[in-house]
Coordinates of N, CA and C in Angstrom, one line a residue:
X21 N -57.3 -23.3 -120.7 CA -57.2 -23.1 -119.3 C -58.1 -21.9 -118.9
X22 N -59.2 -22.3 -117.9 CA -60.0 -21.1 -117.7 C -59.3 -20.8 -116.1
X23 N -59.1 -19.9 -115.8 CA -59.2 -19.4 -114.2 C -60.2 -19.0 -113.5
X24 N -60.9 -19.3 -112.2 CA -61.9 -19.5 -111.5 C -61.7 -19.0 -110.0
X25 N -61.8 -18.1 -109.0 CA -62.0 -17.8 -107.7 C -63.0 -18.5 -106.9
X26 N -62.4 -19.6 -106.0 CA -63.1 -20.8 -105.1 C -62.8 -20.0 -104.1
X27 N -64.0 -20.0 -103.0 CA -64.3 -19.7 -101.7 C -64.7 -21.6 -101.0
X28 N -63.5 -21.6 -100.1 CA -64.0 -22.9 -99.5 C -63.5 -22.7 -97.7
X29 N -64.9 -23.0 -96.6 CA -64.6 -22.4 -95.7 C -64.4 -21.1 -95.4
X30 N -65.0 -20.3 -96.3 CA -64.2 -18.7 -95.5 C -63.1 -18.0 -96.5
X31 N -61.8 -19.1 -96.9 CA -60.8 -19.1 -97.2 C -60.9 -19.3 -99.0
X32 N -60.3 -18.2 -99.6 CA -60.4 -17.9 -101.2 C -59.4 -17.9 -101.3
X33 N -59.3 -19.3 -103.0 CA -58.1 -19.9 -103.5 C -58.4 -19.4 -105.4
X34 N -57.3 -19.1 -105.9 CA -57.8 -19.4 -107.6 C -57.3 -20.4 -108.0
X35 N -57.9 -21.0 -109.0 CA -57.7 -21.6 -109.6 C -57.8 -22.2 -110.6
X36 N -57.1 -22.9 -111.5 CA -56.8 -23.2 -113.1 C -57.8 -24.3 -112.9
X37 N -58.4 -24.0 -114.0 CA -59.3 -25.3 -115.0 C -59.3 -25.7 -116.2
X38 N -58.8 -26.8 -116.2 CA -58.4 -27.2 -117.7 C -59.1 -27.9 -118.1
X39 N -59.5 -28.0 -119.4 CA -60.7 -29.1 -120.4 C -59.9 -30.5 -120.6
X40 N -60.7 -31.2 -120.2 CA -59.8 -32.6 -121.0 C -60.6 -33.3 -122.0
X41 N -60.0 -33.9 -122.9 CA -60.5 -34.3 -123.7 C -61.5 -33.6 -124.7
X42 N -61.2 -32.2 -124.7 CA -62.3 -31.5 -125.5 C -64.0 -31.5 -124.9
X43 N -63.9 -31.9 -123.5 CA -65.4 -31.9 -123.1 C -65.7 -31.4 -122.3
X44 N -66.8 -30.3 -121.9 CA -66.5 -29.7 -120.9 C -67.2 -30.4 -119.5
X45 N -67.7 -31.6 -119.6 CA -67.7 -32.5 -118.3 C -66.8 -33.0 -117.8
X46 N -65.4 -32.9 -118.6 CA -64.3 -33.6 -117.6 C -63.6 -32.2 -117.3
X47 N -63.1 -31.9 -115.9 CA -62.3 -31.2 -115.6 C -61.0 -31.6 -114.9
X48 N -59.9 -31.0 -114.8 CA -58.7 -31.2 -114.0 C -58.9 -30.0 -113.2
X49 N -58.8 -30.1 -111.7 CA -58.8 -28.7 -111.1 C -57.2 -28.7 -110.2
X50 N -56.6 -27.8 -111.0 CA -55.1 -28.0 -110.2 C -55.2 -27.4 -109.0
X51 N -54.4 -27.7 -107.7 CA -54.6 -27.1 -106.2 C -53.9 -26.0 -106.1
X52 N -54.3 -25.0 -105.6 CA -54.5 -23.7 -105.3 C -52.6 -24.0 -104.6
X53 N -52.0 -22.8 -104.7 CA -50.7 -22.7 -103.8 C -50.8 -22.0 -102.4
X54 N -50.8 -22.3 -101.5 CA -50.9 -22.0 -100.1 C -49.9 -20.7 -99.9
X55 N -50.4 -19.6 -99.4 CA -50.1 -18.6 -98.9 C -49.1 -18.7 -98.0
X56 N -48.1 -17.7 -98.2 CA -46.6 -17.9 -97.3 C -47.7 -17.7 -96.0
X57 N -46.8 -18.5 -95.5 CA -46.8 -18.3 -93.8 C -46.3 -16.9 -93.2
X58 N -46.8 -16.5 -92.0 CA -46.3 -15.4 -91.7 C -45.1 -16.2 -90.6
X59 N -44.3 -15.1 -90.2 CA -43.1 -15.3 -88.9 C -43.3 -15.9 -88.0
X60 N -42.5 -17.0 -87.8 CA -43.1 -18.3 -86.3 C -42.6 -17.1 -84.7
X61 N -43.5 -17.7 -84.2 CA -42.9 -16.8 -82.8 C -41.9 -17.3 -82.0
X62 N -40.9 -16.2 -82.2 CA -39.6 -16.8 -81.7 C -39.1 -16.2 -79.8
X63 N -38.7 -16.9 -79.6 CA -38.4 -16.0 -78.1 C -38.0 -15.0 -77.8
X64 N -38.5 -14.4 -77.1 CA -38.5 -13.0 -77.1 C -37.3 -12.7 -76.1
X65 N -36.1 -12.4 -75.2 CA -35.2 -12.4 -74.1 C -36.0 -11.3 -73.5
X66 N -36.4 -11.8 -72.1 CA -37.2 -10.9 -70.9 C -36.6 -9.2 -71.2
X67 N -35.1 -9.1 -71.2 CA -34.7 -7.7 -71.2 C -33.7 -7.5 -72.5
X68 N -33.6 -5.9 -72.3 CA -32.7 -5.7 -73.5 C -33.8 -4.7 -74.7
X69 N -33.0 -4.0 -75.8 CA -33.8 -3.0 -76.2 C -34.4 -4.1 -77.8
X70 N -36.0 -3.7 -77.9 CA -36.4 -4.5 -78.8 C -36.2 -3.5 -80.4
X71 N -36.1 -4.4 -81.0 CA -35.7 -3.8 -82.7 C -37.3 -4.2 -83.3
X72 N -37.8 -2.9 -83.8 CA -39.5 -3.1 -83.9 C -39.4 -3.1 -85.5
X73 N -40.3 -3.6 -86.2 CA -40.6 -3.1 -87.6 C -41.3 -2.1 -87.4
X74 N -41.0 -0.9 -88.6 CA -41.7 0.6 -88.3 C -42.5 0.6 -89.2
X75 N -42.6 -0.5 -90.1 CA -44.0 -1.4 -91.0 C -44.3 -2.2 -91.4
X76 N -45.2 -2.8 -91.8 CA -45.4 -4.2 -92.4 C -44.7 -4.3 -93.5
X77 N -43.9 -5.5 -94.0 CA -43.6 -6.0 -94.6 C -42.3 -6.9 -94.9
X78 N -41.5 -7.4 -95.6 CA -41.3 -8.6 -96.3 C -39.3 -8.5 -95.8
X79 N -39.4 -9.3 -94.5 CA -38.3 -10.0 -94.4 C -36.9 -10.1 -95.6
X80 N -36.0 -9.0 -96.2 CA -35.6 -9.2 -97.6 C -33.7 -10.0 -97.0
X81 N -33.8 -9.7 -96.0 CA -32.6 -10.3 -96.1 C -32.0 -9.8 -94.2
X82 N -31.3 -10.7 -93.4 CA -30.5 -10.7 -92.4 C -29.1 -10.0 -92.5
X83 N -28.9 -9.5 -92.3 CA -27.2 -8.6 -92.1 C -26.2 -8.8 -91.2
X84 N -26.8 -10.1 -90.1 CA -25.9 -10.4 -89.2 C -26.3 -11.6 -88.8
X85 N -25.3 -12.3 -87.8 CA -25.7 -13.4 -87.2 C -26.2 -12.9 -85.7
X86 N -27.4 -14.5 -85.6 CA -28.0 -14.7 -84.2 C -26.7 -14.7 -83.5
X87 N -26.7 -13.5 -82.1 CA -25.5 -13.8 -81.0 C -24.3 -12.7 -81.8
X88 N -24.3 -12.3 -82.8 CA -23.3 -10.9 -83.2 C -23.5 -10.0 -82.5
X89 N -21.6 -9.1 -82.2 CA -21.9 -8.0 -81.1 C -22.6 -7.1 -82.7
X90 N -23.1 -5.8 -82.4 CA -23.6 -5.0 -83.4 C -22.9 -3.5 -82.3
X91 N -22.9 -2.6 -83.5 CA -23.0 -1.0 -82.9 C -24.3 -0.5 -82.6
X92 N -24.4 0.9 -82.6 CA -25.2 1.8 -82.4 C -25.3 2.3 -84.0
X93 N -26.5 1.8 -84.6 CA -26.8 2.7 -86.1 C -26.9 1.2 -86.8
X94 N -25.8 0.7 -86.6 CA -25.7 -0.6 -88.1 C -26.9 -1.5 -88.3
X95 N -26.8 -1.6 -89.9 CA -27.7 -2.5 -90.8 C -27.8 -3.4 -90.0
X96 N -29.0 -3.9 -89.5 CA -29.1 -5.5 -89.2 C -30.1 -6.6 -90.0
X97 N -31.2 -5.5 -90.7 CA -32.6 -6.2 -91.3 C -32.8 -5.1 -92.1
X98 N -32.8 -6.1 -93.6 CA -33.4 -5.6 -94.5 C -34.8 -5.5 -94.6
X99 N -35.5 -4.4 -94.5 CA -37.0 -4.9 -94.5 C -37.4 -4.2 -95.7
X100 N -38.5 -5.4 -96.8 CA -39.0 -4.7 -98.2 C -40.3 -4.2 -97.7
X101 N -40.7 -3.3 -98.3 CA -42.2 -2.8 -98.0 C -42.7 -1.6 -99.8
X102 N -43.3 -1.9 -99.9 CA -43.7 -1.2 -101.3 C -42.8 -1.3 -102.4
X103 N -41.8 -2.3 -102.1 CA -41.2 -3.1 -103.5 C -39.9 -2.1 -103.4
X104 N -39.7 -1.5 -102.0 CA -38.5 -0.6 -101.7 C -37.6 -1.3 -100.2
X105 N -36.5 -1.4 -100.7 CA -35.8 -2.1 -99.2 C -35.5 -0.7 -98.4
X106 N -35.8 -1.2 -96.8 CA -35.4 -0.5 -95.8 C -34.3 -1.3 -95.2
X107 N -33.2 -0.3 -94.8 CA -32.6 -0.9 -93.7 C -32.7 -0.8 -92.3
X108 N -33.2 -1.8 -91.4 CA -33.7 -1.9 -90.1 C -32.2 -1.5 -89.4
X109 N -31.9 -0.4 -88.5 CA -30.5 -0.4 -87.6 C -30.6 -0.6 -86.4
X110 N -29.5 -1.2 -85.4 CA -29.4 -1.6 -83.9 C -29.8 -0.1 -83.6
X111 N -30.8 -0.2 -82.2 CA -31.0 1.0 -81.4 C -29.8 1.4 -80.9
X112 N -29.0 0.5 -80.2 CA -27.7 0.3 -79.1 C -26.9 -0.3 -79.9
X113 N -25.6 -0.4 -78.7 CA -24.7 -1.6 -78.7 C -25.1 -2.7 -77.9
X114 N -24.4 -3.7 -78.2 CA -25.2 -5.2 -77.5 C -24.7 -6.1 -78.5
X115 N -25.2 -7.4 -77.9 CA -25.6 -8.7 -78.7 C -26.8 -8.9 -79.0
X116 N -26.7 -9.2 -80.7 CA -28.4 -9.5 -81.0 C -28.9 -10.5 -80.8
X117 N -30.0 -11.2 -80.7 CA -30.7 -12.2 -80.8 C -31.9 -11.7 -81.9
X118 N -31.8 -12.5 -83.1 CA -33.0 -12.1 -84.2 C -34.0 -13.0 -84.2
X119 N -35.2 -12.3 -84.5 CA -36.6 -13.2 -84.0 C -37.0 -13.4 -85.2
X120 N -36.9 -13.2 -86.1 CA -37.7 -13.4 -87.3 C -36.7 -14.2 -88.6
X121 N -37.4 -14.9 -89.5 CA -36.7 -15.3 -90.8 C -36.8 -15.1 -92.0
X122 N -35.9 -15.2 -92.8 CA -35.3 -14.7 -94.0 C -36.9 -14.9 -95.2
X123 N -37.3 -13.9 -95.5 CA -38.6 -14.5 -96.2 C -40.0 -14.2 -95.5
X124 N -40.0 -13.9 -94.1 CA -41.6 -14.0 -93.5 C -41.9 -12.3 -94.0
X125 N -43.4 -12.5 -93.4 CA -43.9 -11.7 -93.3 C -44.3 -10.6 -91.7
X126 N -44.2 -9.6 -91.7 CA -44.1 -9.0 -90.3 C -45.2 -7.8 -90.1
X127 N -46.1 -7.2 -89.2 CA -46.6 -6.3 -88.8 C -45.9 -5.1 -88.6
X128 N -46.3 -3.6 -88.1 CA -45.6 -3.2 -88.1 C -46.1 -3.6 -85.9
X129 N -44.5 -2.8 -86.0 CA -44.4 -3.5 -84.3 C -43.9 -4.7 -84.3
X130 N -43.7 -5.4 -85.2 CA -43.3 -6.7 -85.0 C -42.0 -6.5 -84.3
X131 N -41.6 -7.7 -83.7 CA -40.2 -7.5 -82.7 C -39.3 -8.1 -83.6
X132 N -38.4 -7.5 -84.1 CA -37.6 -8.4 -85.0 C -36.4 -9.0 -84.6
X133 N -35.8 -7.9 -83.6 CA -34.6 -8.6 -83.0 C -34.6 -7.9 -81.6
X134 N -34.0 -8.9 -80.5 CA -33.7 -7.8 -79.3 C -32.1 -7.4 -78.9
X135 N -31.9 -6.5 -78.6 CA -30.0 -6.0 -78.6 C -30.2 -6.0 -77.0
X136 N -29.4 -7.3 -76.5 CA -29.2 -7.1 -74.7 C -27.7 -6.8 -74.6

């Protein structure tokens, strides 16, 4: 199995190359695995205080449900960033509505949840 860096469109994939048959004119080229998707855009509610990421990265886990009342302070989003979990807390009291899912990927600023 050799491994190889394909540029196709713009867009760079690696990928495995295997010999078949002992010849090096037959190849198998296995397909590249598609890069997570980042966070679909979820609705934002017009008012109410927004819950920001304070940096990029990696969605590690929810702490509450869509429509839970929350405090002032408490866990609601775990967010990983340099292979270290943060915990994201409600600004207020309120009900949340969470904009993001378990697994995406986020900017910093990203809106993650809003507490109206």
């Amino acid at each position: 199995m050799r491994n190889f860096v394909v540029t196709i469109d713009g867009k760079t994939y690696s990928v495995g190359v295997e010999e078949v048959d002992g010849s090096p004119d037959n190849f198998v080229i296995s397909k590249p695995a598609e890069a997570p998707k980042a966070a679909p855009k979820a609705a934002v509610p017009a008012n109410g205080e927004k819950v920001l990421s304070p940096f990029p990265g990696l969605i590690k886990n929810i702490l509450v449900s869509d429509g839970a009342q929350v405090k002032k302070d408490q866990p609601v989003i775990v967010l990983e960033a340099m292979k270290m979990d943060n915990e994201i807390t409600a600004p207020c009291d309120g009900t949340i509505t969470i904009s993001v899912v378990k697994g995406a990927n986020v900017e910093t600023n990203a809106v993650l949840a809003v507490i109206g």
